[in-house]
Amino acid sequence: MIRNIAIIAHVDHGKTTLVDQMLRQAGAFRANQHVEERVMDSNPLEKERGITILAKNTSVHWHGTKINIVDTPGHADFGGEVERILRMVDGFVLLVDAAEGPMPQTRFVTRKALALGLKPIVAINKIDRSDAEPLRVHDEVLGLFIDLEATHEQLDAPFLYTSSRAGTATPELDHPGTDLTPLFQAVIDHIPTPTGDPELPFQMLVSTLDFSSFLGRIAIGRIERGRVRVGDQVSLLPMGDPGMVVDEPMENGRVTKLYTFDGLARVEVQEASAGDIVCLAGFETIEIGKTFTSIEVPERLLGIAVEEPTISVDFIVNNGPFAGRDGKYVTSRQLRDRLFKELERNVALKVEPTDSPDTHSVSGRGELHLGILMETMRREGYEFQVSRPRVITRIGENGERQEPYEELMIDVPEEYMGVVMERLGPRRAEMKEMRNNGTGLVRLAFKIPARGLFGYRSEFLTDTRGTGIIHHRFLEYGPWAGPLAGRKRGVLVADREGSVVAFALGNLQERAQMFVAPGDLVYEGMIAGENSRPGDLDVNVTKEKKLTNMRASGSDDNVLLEPPRQITLEYAMEYIEEDELIEVTPKTIRLRKRVLQVNDRKKAARAAARVADAS
Ligand SMILES: Nc1nc2c(ncn2[C@@H]2O[C@H](COP(=O)(O)OP(=O)(O)OP(=O)(O)O)[C@@H](O)[C@H]2O)c(=O)[nH]1
Ligand SMILES: [Mg+2]
């Protein structure tokens, strides 16, 4: 007996924590086994950031039934991944935070899951929160289901009130849950058993990919029908319309390895049959959306469309003065090879060469998607530079230029509503909804060009003193919104190479927020801080105090310095302008001007002014 479920939700609503508890309560761990919190977030970046990046499979046994579980990422950039894995399950557990209620990503993943005809179980989660309003959220989820045209059967979904953290579920708030038994029972009772007939010819859709240096590409999916054994000859069909495939080139080969999921482990098996989720290796041309079949009956399943990227950046070889000091891999060849290798698993990514062999255009689903790639590469020892992100425009049906729009949702204390609206106006945000829940918090929903959001997050956090919550996700393509104002403040640019001196910063910090600290190395053209006014300033951050007697540099003063602003990759991507670059190395992230020499920049500015005057 098998059940296949996906756990879906908006970011942070508690999916991975719930899977932890399901594993624990179903006895997936040995009694004395030490297990880390949110064990499914197994890659180091996931642990560090506390978010799920890749969907992952696991399984538990509950009273004789095997439940395959797919934990999914909640961040909007990875929505495509959720959509793909939904093809290997028969039902889903939708988690909704009992205080936040349905959020943009809740709507997105729920729409996809309902449209596939999957059976839902709703878990109103985090009911232990002091601001939880489970009954209100219950109604909101029902409203969402109706809005998304759920079928009668889907509307009949069991609703549970849960705390992932405590590991409890209950169908009735008056009777607090003690464990997850009601959830397991709901899965057994309401999620259908996979219907595929094991006696029919083998057929399986590749829903996700994995890669191992030992086995090469590994396909993960649910066996639609039939059975498969290690050593079997099977066909991997090319992409195309569903139905019988005749006269198309396909890869016929032998299955070399088969695994199923069992708790945190993958277990090697000799045979698997309809309904189970397996990993299958042995084929070179495995791709998401392709169908495996028996040789005799090459019948293709409906494929999976991979979502189109919406933003792109240039990855450029590091040509700054400090190039090669930190990194192991710095040449254009190494950069190129690494970027193309990424395409094996990162299916929503695009890499394109440009006119310059030093530059590749890399496109993805958002800043987090691209930021994770950059972070991963720098940890592997790569060094490179990144341009300001551009939105990917397209041409509409009537030949008009279109750009991506985002759905933006903001929760703020009432007193900050004014400043939010004031900032978003010039960014071309259009308000769609405003709701005051009476507790002093306001929820605002906007539609805004993706471009308009660049750089807004950090402004928002400052404006609302960290009390606000902001979420956005891709909505649709719409008309080009015209020019948008760039960064309001200029930057301080180092005018020479050297080591940063406290004395110099002491003099500058009145009118600037620094990005560097005493002792840091800077070069001419590197950005050292933010000017509190518009316009860039060339400054000497290596300037020593005139010494009257011998003192060591750097420690020559008792100036009290504000700590420098921490520059993260995502922050940098939002921050920089077109004439600037991010220099990424394993040890540091620096911002710089594209043109490094002060004089060259001045010349370029004069030339630009002349062009502007003439037009
Ligand atoms: N109060 C409370 N906090 C919870 C509960 N479940 C999870 N959390 C907290 O919410 C945060 C996010 O939990 P995760 O399990 O990582 O959420 P997620 O849905 O997997 O997040 P993504 O995978 O990034 O979308 C963590 O800090 C958890 O400790 C709960 O039932 N109650
Ligand atoms: Mg998670």
XYZ file of C-alpha atoms and ligand atoms in Angstrom:
648
model
C 0.000 0.000 0.000
C 1.342 3.406 -1.007
C 0.391 7.060 -0.696
C 2.289 9.834 -2.460
C 1.992 13.353 -1.077
C 3.648 16.728 -1.490
C 3.910 19.263 1.313
C 3.262 22.694 -0.160
C 2.975 26.214 1.261
C 4.215 29.754 1.187
C 7.783 30.266 2.384
C 8.364 29.629 6.109
C 4.920 28.277 6.883
C 6.503 25.191 8.431
C 6.789 22.467 5.770
C 10.240 21.132 6.592
C 9.521 21.245 10.320
C 6.392 19.167 9.709
C 8.332 16.588 7.700
C 10.790 16.327 10.608
C 7.974 15.450 12.937
C 6.389 13.009 10.514
C 9.706 11.191 10.216
C 10.174 11.178 13.948
C 6.678 10.018 14.866
C 6.604 7.343 12.192
C 9.787 5.912 13.661
C 12.143 6.749 10.812
C 14.997 7.389 13.229
C 16.620 4.992 15.649
C 15.730 5.658 19.269
C 19.043 7.244 20.169
C 19.845 8.691 16.750
C 20.902 12.293 16.817
C 18.985 14.157 14.127
C 19.430 17.792 13.290
C 16.504 20.136 13.180
C 14.888 20.413 9.744
C 16.897 17.492 8.566
C 15.505 17.635 5.019
C 17.183 21.003 4.487
C 20.348 19.046 3.922
C 22.504 21.317 1.831
C 24.690 23.844 3.641
C 23.049 26.899 2.084
C 19.628 25.634 3.097
C 20.783 25.156 6.666
C 22.435 28.523 6.837
C 19.482 30.450 5.471
C 16.786 28.310 7.028
C 14.998 27.892 3.711
C 14.395 24.984 1.406
C 15.896 25.418 -2.050
C 15.413 22.016 -3.642
C 12.405 19.737 -3.326
C 13.357 16.459 -1.656
C 11.829 13.033 -1.310
C 11.511 10.940 1.775
C 9.121 8.282 3.009
C 7.654 6.889 6.186
C 5.674 3.784 7.063
C 2.426 4.220 8.914
C 0.559 1.099 10.008
C 1.681 -0.843 6.983
C 1.285 1.916 4.411
C 4.286 3.511 2.769
C 3.852 7.265 2.518
C 6.178 8.924 0.024
C 6.576 12.569 0.994
C 8.001 15.396 -1.082
C 9.101 18.454 0.875
C 9.033 21.491 -1.396
C 10.548 24.982 -1.337
C 8.193 27.848 -0.477
C 10.145 30.730 -1.941
C 8.557 32.134 -5.080
C 11.732 31.770 -7.162
C 11.417 28.009 -6.839
C 7.711 27.732 -7.659
C 8.557 25.921 -10.889
C 10.221 23.165 -8.919
C 7.027 22.668 -6.897
C 4.973 22.539 -10.060
C 7.192 19.782 -11.460
C 7.174 17.539 -8.415
C 3.377 17.751 -8.197
C 3.340 15.371 -11.135
C 4.658 12.540 -8.966
C 2.076 12.713 -6.175
C -1.605 11.931 -5.782
C -2.396 14.443 -3.067
C -0.949 17.266 -1.067
C -0.853 18.747 2.397
C -1.320 22.494 2.142
C 0.166 24.310 5.111
C -1.103 27.778 5.903
C 0.294 29.849 8.738
C -2.506 30.456 11.258
C -1.550 34.119 11.599
C -0.385 35.103 8.119
C -3.094 33.241 6.248
C -2.856 32.498 2.531
C 0.015 34.392 0.897
C 0.934 34.865 -2.780
C 2.873 31.621 -2.962
C 0.081 29.740 -1.187
C -2.191 30.774 -4.001
C 0.306 29.827 -6.703
C 1.061 26.318 -5.476
C -2.566 25.634 -4.535
C -3.738 26.637 -7.991
C -1.250 24.269 -9.629
C -2.089 21.383 -7.318
C -5.862 21.780 -7.657
C -5.625 22.068 -11.432
C -3.846 18.703 -11.564
C -6.844 17.212 -9.770
C -4.842 16.328 -6.663
C -6.613 15.676 -3.390
C -5.878 18.234 -0.660
C -5.477 18.081 3.083
C -5.329 21.497 4.701
C -3.173 22.076 7.760
C -3.699 25.414 9.462
C -0.253 25.504 11.000
C 1.537 27.292 13.830
C -1.627 27.424 15.927
C 0.718 27.842 18.895
C 1.510 31.383 17.738
C 0.151 34.021 20.091
C -1.306 35.930 17.141
C -2.805 32.822 15.517
C -6.352 33.146 14.194
C -7.010 29.646 12.929
C -10.721 30.107 12.287
C -10.236 33.208 10.191
C -7.503 31.458 8.227
C -9.728 28.403 7.788
C -12.313 30.636 6.091
C -9.675 32.319 3.982
C -8.401 28.984 2.703
C -11.922 27.908 1.794
C -12.326 31.234 -0.012
C -9.111 30.581 -1.865
C -10.262 27.099 -2.922
C -13.520 28.501 -4.247
C -11.654 31.255 -6.035
C -9.400 28.722 -7.668
C -12.396 26.658 -8.769
C -11.705 23.614 -6.644
C -13.986 20.668 -7.415
C -16.620 19.570 -4.884
C -14.373 16.719 -3.871
C -11.451 19.042 -3.334
C -13.618 21.449 -1.322
C -14.457 18.547 0.940
C -10.838 18.412 2.059
C -10.148 17.597 5.697
C -8.971 20.617 7.681
C -6.559 20.075 10.538
C -5.138 22.501 13.060
C -1.474 21.796 13.503
C 1.741 22.844 15.095
C 4.655 21.562 13.064
C 7.000 22.514 15.806
C 5.126 20.673 18.554
C 4.255 17.848 16.173
C 0.521 17.969 16.817
C -2.626 17.914 14.703
C -6.303 18.015 15.557
C -9.506 18.312 13.559
C -11.104 20.357 16.324
C -9.639 23.312 18.132
C -11.518 22.394 21.311
C -9.575 19.171 21.493
C -5.875 20.052 21.325
C -3.792 17.571 19.367
C -1.228 15.399 21.062
C 0.588 14.027 18.029
C 0.318 13.778 14.246
C -1.946 10.726 14.180
C -4.874 12.755 12.745
C -2.626 13.887 9.893
C -1.370 10.382 9.080
C -4.937 9.098 9.288
C -6.153 11.830 6.925
C -3.451 10.874 4.431
C -4.504 7.206 4.569
C -8.226 8.006 4.382
C -8.327 10.868 1.896
C -5.339 10.648 -0.430
C -6.052 8.091 -3.140
C -3.804 5.092 -3.679
C -1.938 5.494 -6.971
C -4.027 3.887 -9.670
C -1.405 2.534 -12.084
C -1.692 -1.136 -13.001
C 1.549 -3.039 -12.326
C 0.641 -5.622 -14.977
C 0.646 -3.123 -17.857
C 3.794 -2.081 -19.780
C 6.258 0.108 -17.858
C 5.812 3.886 -18.009
C 7.271 6.690 -15.858
C 7.578 10.466 -16.153
C 10.827 12.162 -15.123
C 9.640 14.792 -12.580
C 12.984 15.813 -11.118
C 16.634 15.176 -11.670
C 19.516 14.329 -9.517
C 23.132 14.012 -10.439
C 25.954 11.957 -9.036
C 29.507 11.865 -10.293
C 29.308 8.099 -9.984
C 25.978 7.400 -11.721
C 25.579 10.513 -13.861
C 22.062 11.761 -14.355
C 19.387 10.214 -12.178
C 15.687 10.448 -12.965
C 13.180 10.750 -10.133
C 9.510 10.088 -10.709
C 6.481 7.970 -9.955
C 6.040 4.763 -11.881
C 2.844 5.405 -13.784
C 2.179 1.769 -14.639
C 3.960 -1.571 -14.966
C 7.148 -2.543 -13.212
C 10.845 -2.086 -13.779
C 13.854 -4.196 -12.789
C 17.543 -3.496 -12.717
C 18.945 -4.767 -16.010
C 15.691 -4.209 -17.938
C 15.943 -2.723 -21.403
C 13.716 0.374 -21.499
C 13.215 3.413 -23.745
C 13.669 7.051 -22.840
C 11.436 8.924 -25.245
C 12.135 12.413 -26.602
C 9.878 15.316 -25.586
C 6.670 15.722 -27.529
C 2.919 15.313 -27.459
C 1.425 12.522 -25.390
C 0.683 9.273 -27.180
C 2.457 6.535 -29.101
C 5.882 7.455 -30.400
C 6.782 6.206 -33.877
C 9.935 6.964 -35.835
C 11.463 9.365 -33.345
C 14.991 8.981 -32.068
C 15.036 7.660 -28.501
C 17.564 6.269 -26.088
C 17.146 2.550 -25.500
C 19.223 1.209 -22.694
C 19.584 -0.831 -19.571
C 18.494 0.304 -16.136
C 21.710 0.179 -14.101
C 20.426 1.217 -10.674
C 17.093 1.650 -8.966
C 16.458 3.246 -5.604
C 13.381 3.929 -3.545
C 13.113 6.328 -0.625
C 13.070 5.152 2.956
C 13.318 7.784 5.649
C 16.427 9.799 4.959
C 18.030 7.035 2.963
C 17.823 5.869 -0.585
C 17.564 2.131 -0.673
C 18.870 0.184 -3.615
C 16.189 -2.146 -4.954
C 16.082 -4.712 -7.739
C 12.515 -4.038 -8.744
C 9.806 -1.432 -8.312
C 6.253 -1.221 -9.543
C 3.422 1.152 -10.352
C 2.701 3.812 -7.771
C 6.084 3.949 -6.101
C 8.485 6.870 -6.465
C 11.922 5.781 -7.640
C 15.329 7.030 -8.727
C 16.436 5.451 -11.966
C 19.954 5.620 -13.439
C 21.688 4.440 -16.573
C 20.672 6.954 -19.219
C 22.646 9.861 -20.651
C 19.762 11.908 -21.987
C 17.579 12.058 -18.881
C 15.672 15.347 -18.781
C 12.729 16.592 -16.794
C 9.520 15.957 -18.696
C 10.737 12.944 -20.676
C 8.952 9.564 -20.418
C 10.517 6.174 -19.726
C 8.627 3.221 -21.199
C 8.999 -0.417 -22.023
C 10.635 -0.989 -25.422
C 7.472 -2.598 -26.781
C 4.997 0.139 -25.876
C 6.630 3.591 -26.252
C 3.674 5.637 -25.080
C 4.575 9.165 -24.052
C 3.053 10.971 -21.075
C 2.161 14.652 -21.051
C 5.458 16.511 -20.537
C 6.373 19.217 -18.057
C 6.890 22.779 -19.206
C 9.785 24.494 -17.477
C 9.059 28.098 -16.548
C 10.776 30.893 -18.482
C 13.334 33.057 -16.689
C 12.395 36.651 -15.859
C 15.670 38.310 -14.925
C 19.236 38.049 -16.106
C 22.690 39.194 -15.073
C 26.074 39.079 -16.742
C 28.726 36.842 -15.214
C 32.041 38.439 -16.110
C 35.581 37.248 -15.532
C 37.115 39.133 -12.642
C 39.289 41.826 -14.203
C 39.676 43.970 -11.075
C 43.108 44.752 -9.658
C 42.752 42.103 -6.933
C 41.654 39.362 -9.351
C 42.986 35.914 -8.524
C 43.961 36.670 -4.952
C 41.254 34.517 -3.348
C 39.846 32.215 -5.984
C 40.926 28.842 -7.294
C 38.983 29.169 -10.531
C 39.236 32.523 -12.252
C 39.635 32.075 -16.013
C 36.868 32.654 -18.536
C 37.115 29.010 -19.547
C 36.585 27.795 -15.976
C 33.699 30.179 -15.459
C 32.060 29.108 -18.683
C 32.390 25.393 -17.943
C 30.965 25.807 -14.464
C 27.970 27.787 -15.684
C 27.123 25.240 -18.354
C 27.518 22.393 -15.881
C 24.906 24.049 -13.691
C 22.314 23.506 -16.420
C 22.337 19.767 -15.776
C 20.240 20.124 -12.690
C 19.132 23.746 -12.541
C 16.508 23.501 -15.215
C 14.971 26.969 -14.880
C 18.370 28.555 -15.547
C 19.607 29.781 -18.930
C 23.201 30.518 -19.869
C 24.046 32.350 -23.072
C 27.363 33.469 -24.502
C 27.750 37.146 -25.431
C 29.981 39.036 -27.886
C 32.744 38.887 -25.311
C 34.245 35.526 -24.333
C 34.677 36.937 -20.816
C 30.956 37.503 -20.322
C 27.995 35.134 -20.098
C 24.422 36.184 -19.689
C 22.742 34.072 -17.009
C 18.962 34.153 -16.633
C 16.800 32.844 -13.851
C 13.567 33.173 -11.937
C 14.596 35.894 -9.520
C 17.317 37.319 -7.372
C 17.332 34.430 -4.926
C 17.595 31.876 -7.716
C 20.627 33.661 -9.185
C 22.037 34.557 -5.767
C 22.103 30.904 -4.681
C 24.090 30.019 -7.790
C 26.609 32.790 -7.086
C 26.933 31.778 -3.454
C 27.425 28.130 -4.380
C 30.102 29.009 -6.919
C 32.088 31.222 -4.591
C 32.125 28.465 -2.002
C 33.527 26.127 -4.618
C 36.398 28.574 -5.153
C 35.184 30.606 -8.112
C 35.841 34.286 -8.574
C 33.823 36.451 -10.959
C 31.928 39.692 -11.404
C 28.215 40.270 -11.783
C 26.304 43.078 -13.476
C 23.129 44.743 -12.320
C 20.124 42.468 -12.978
C 17.933 43.249 -15.977
C 14.355 42.173 -16.408
C 13.723 40.038 -19.460
C 11.332 41.895 -21.729
C 9.344 40.371 -24.524
C 7.225 41.469 -27.452
C 3.474 41.206 -26.972
C 0.870 40.133 -29.507
C 0.518 43.596 -30.991
C 4.227 44.215 -31.247
C 4.358 46.175 -27.991
C 7.168 45.839 -25.499
C 6.283 43.979 -22.298
C 8.021 43.445 -19.001
C 7.437 41.146 -16.018
C 5.100 42.317 -13.247
C 5.097 41.030 -9.725
C 2.426 40.573 -7.137
C 3.613 42.327 -3.993
C 2.183 41.700 -0.552
C 3.104 43.793 2.430
C 2.124 43.507 6.094
C 2.972 46.576 8.154
C 1.931 48.297 11.348
C -0.546 51.033 10.436
C 1.817 53.881 11.179
C 4.136 52.845 8.365
C 1.472 52.633 5.698
C 2.144 56.193 4.575
C 5.820 55.757 3.950
C 5.247 52.487 2.095
C 2.768 54.103 -0.287
C 5.013 57.090 -0.758
C 7.947 54.922 -1.803
C 5.982 52.597 -4.014
C 4.240 55.306 -6.030
C 7.297 56.337 -8.064
C 8.119 52.658 -8.493
C 4.859 52.334 -10.428
C 3.111 50.069 -7.954
C -0.636 49.842 -8.319
C -2.599 49.009 -5.186
C -4.933 46.037 -5.559
C -6.109 45.457 -2.046
C -5.919 46.961 1.395
C -7.089 45.211 4.499
C -6.991 46.396 8.039
C -7.501 43.466 10.346
C -8.158 45.699 13.338
C -5.103 44.651 15.321
C -2.939 47.506 14.114
C -1.553 45.618 11.150
C -2.433 46.477 7.578
C -2.094 44.156 4.617
C -1.464 45.819 1.265
C -1.381 44.077 -2.099
C 0.108 45.666 -5.206
C 0.941 44.920 -8.792
C 4.330 46.336 -9.663
C 6.860 46.035 -12.507
C 9.624 43.677 -11.350
C 12.059 46.501 -12.113
C 10.244 48.749 -9.674
C 11.075 46.360 -6.849
C 14.824 46.418 -7.386
C 16.375 47.921 -4.314
C 13.088 48.241 -2.486
C 13.494 45.493 0.082
C 16.309 47.188 1.991
C 14.487 50.531 1.857
C 11.393 48.838 3.191
C 13.191 47.225 6.093
C 14.728 50.555 7.060
C 11.483 52.478 6.610
C 9.498 50.087 8.763
C 12.299 49.480 11.249
C 12.247 45.794 10.541
C 8.619 45.392 11.611
C 7.196 44.854 8.136
C 6.871 41.686 6.087
C 7.297 41.820 2.334
C 6.702 39.100 -0.259
C 6.542 39.190 -3.997
C 6.222 36.730 -6.795
C 6.007 36.794 -10.568
C 2.497 37.568 -11.743
C 2.426 38.136 -15.492
C 3.908 40.066 -18.376
C 2.401 43.504 -18.933
C 3.088 46.748 -20.794
C 6.529 48.352 -20.393
C 6.111 50.866 -17.554
C 8.562 53.440 -18.894
C 11.640 54.829 -17.191
C 11.952 54.380 -13.435
C 14.148 56.422 -11.168
C 17.337 54.709 -10.024
C 19.080 54.781 -6.673
C 18.454 58.004 -4.797
C 21.856 58.245 -3.207
C 25.294 58.328 -4.739
C 28.282 56.284 -3.634
C 31.719 57.008 -2.271
C 34.371 55.714 -4.643
C 37.924 55.019 -3.493
C 40.317 57.167 -5.512
C 43.437 55.077 -4.905
C 44.629 51.680 -3.836
C 45.582 51.020 -0.256
C 44.526 49.924 3.169
C 41.521 51.628 4.772
C 42.392 53.898 7.694
C 40.090 54.663 10.626
C 40.985 58.334 10.556
C 39.778 58.692 6.963
C 36.489 56.941 7.747
C 36.021 59.134 10.797
C 36.028 62.163 8.548
C 33.691 60.635 5.982
C 31.078 58.992 8.138
C 29.225 62.242 8.799
C 27.932 62.244 5.246
C 28.112 58.586 4.374
C 27.383 55.026 5.406
C 30.587 53.041 4.907
C 30.845 49.555 3.358
C 34.470 49.058 4.431
C 36.270 48.872 7.757
C 39.790 49.870 8.823
C 42.348 47.430 7.484
C 40.274 46.414 4.426
C 42.067 46.720 1.121
C 40.544 48.966 -1.513
C 41.463 49.853 -5.073
C 40.787 52.832 -7.274
C 37.215 52.638 -8.498
C 36.000 50.391 -5.673
C 32.852 51.532 -3.875
C 33.603 52.236 -0.223
C 30.276 53.536 1.003
C 27.010 55.278 0.315
C 26.777 59.039 0.026
C 23.882 60.416 2.043
C 23.031 62.640 -0.954
C 22.645 62.088 -4.682
C 25.838 62.044 -6.753
C 29.033 60.016 -6.473
C 32.098 61.252 -4.594
C 35.703 60.211 -5.127
C 37.333 59.898 -1.739
C 40.583 58.827 -0.167
C 39.793 56.211 2.460
C 43.484 55.452 3.022
C 44.339 58.906 4.280
C 46.446 58.949 7.466
C 46.372 61.619 10.075
C 49.472 63.831 9.864
C 51.663 62.170 12.418
C 53.462 64.231 15.012
C 55.233 61.219 16.382
C 55.581 57.579 15.437
C 52.386 55.593 15.627
C 51.185 52.524 13.834
C 48.794 53.232 10.976
C 45.216 52.081 11.359
C 45.275 52.391 15.108
C 46.252 56.035 15.117
C 43.022 57.360 16.431
C 40.247 56.933 18.873
C 37.584 57.750 16.307
C 34.335 55.997 17.056
C 33.268 54.266 13.858
C 29.834 53.073 12.886
C 30.024 49.428 11.811
C 30.116 49.108 8.011
C 27.030 48.003 6.134
C 27.170 44.257 5.470
C 26.934 43.646 1.746
C 25.264 40.353 0.873
C 24.923 39.101 -2.676
C 21.212 39.707 -2.904
C 21.634 43.127 -1.379
C 24.365 43.954 -3.871
C 22.239 42.841 -6.813
C 19.438 45.121 -5.718
C 21.784 47.954 -4.988
C 24.134 48.519 -7.890
C 23.544 50.712 -10.925
C 24.283 49.996 -14.554
C 27.782 51.509 -14.382
C 28.748 49.305 -11.441
C 29.661 45.662 -10.848
C 29.744 43.189 -7.974
C 33.068 41.448 -7.492
C 32.476 38.022 -5.967
C 35.320 35.964 -4.529
C 35.379 33.118 -2.007
C 36.338 35.584 0.715
C 34.664 38.887 -0.122
C 31.953 40.690 -1.982
C 33.051 44.089 -3.277
C 31.185 46.703 -5.247
C 33.030 48.644 -7.919
C 32.600 51.048 -10.788
C 32.877 49.426 -14.213
C 35.346 52.148 -15.151
C 37.964 52.179 -12.423
C 40.136 55.258 -13.060
C 38.753 58.533 -11.764
C 39.800 60.393 -14.916
C 38.268 57.859 -17.262
C 34.990 58.080 -15.393
C 35.016 61.871 -15.601
C 35.671 61.729 -19.340
C 32.857 59.234 -19.811
C 30.473 61.414 -17.782
C 31.353 64.491 -19.888
C 30.812 62.559 -23.104
C 27.435 61.349 -21.851
C 26.456 64.916 -20.918
C 27.390 66.133 -24.402
C 25.219 63.465 -25.981
C 22.353 64.435 -23.684
C 22.761 68.144 -24.559
C 22.802 67.449 -28.261
C 19.590 65.472 -28.208
N 5.509 28.937 16.260
C 5.721 27.996 15.345
N 6.770 28.101 14.532
C 6.969 27.141 13.599
C 6.090 26.050 13.474
N 6.530 25.292 12.454
C 7.639 25.862 11.987
N 7.918 26.984 12.673
C 9.046 27.879 12.469
O 8.912 28.523 11.215
C 10.169 28.671 10.584
C 10.155 28.069 9.207
O 10.013 26.684 9.324
P 10.351 25.710 8.113
O 9.903 24.352 8.509
O 11.743 25.879 7.648
O 9.390 26.312 7.010
P 9.290 25.879 5.489
O 7.862 25.984 5.118
O 9.937 24.552 5.279
O 10.133 27.034 4.771
P 10.671 27.026 3.238
O 11.082 25.634 2.925
O 11.809 27.972 3.184
O 9.528 27.485 2.410
C 11.188 28.033 11.512
O 11.755 29.038 12.292
C 10.349 27.098 12.347
O 10.891 26.853 13.615
C 4.979 25.966 14.370
O 4.166 25.060 14.339
N 4.848 26.973 15.278
Mg 11.355 24.023 3.995
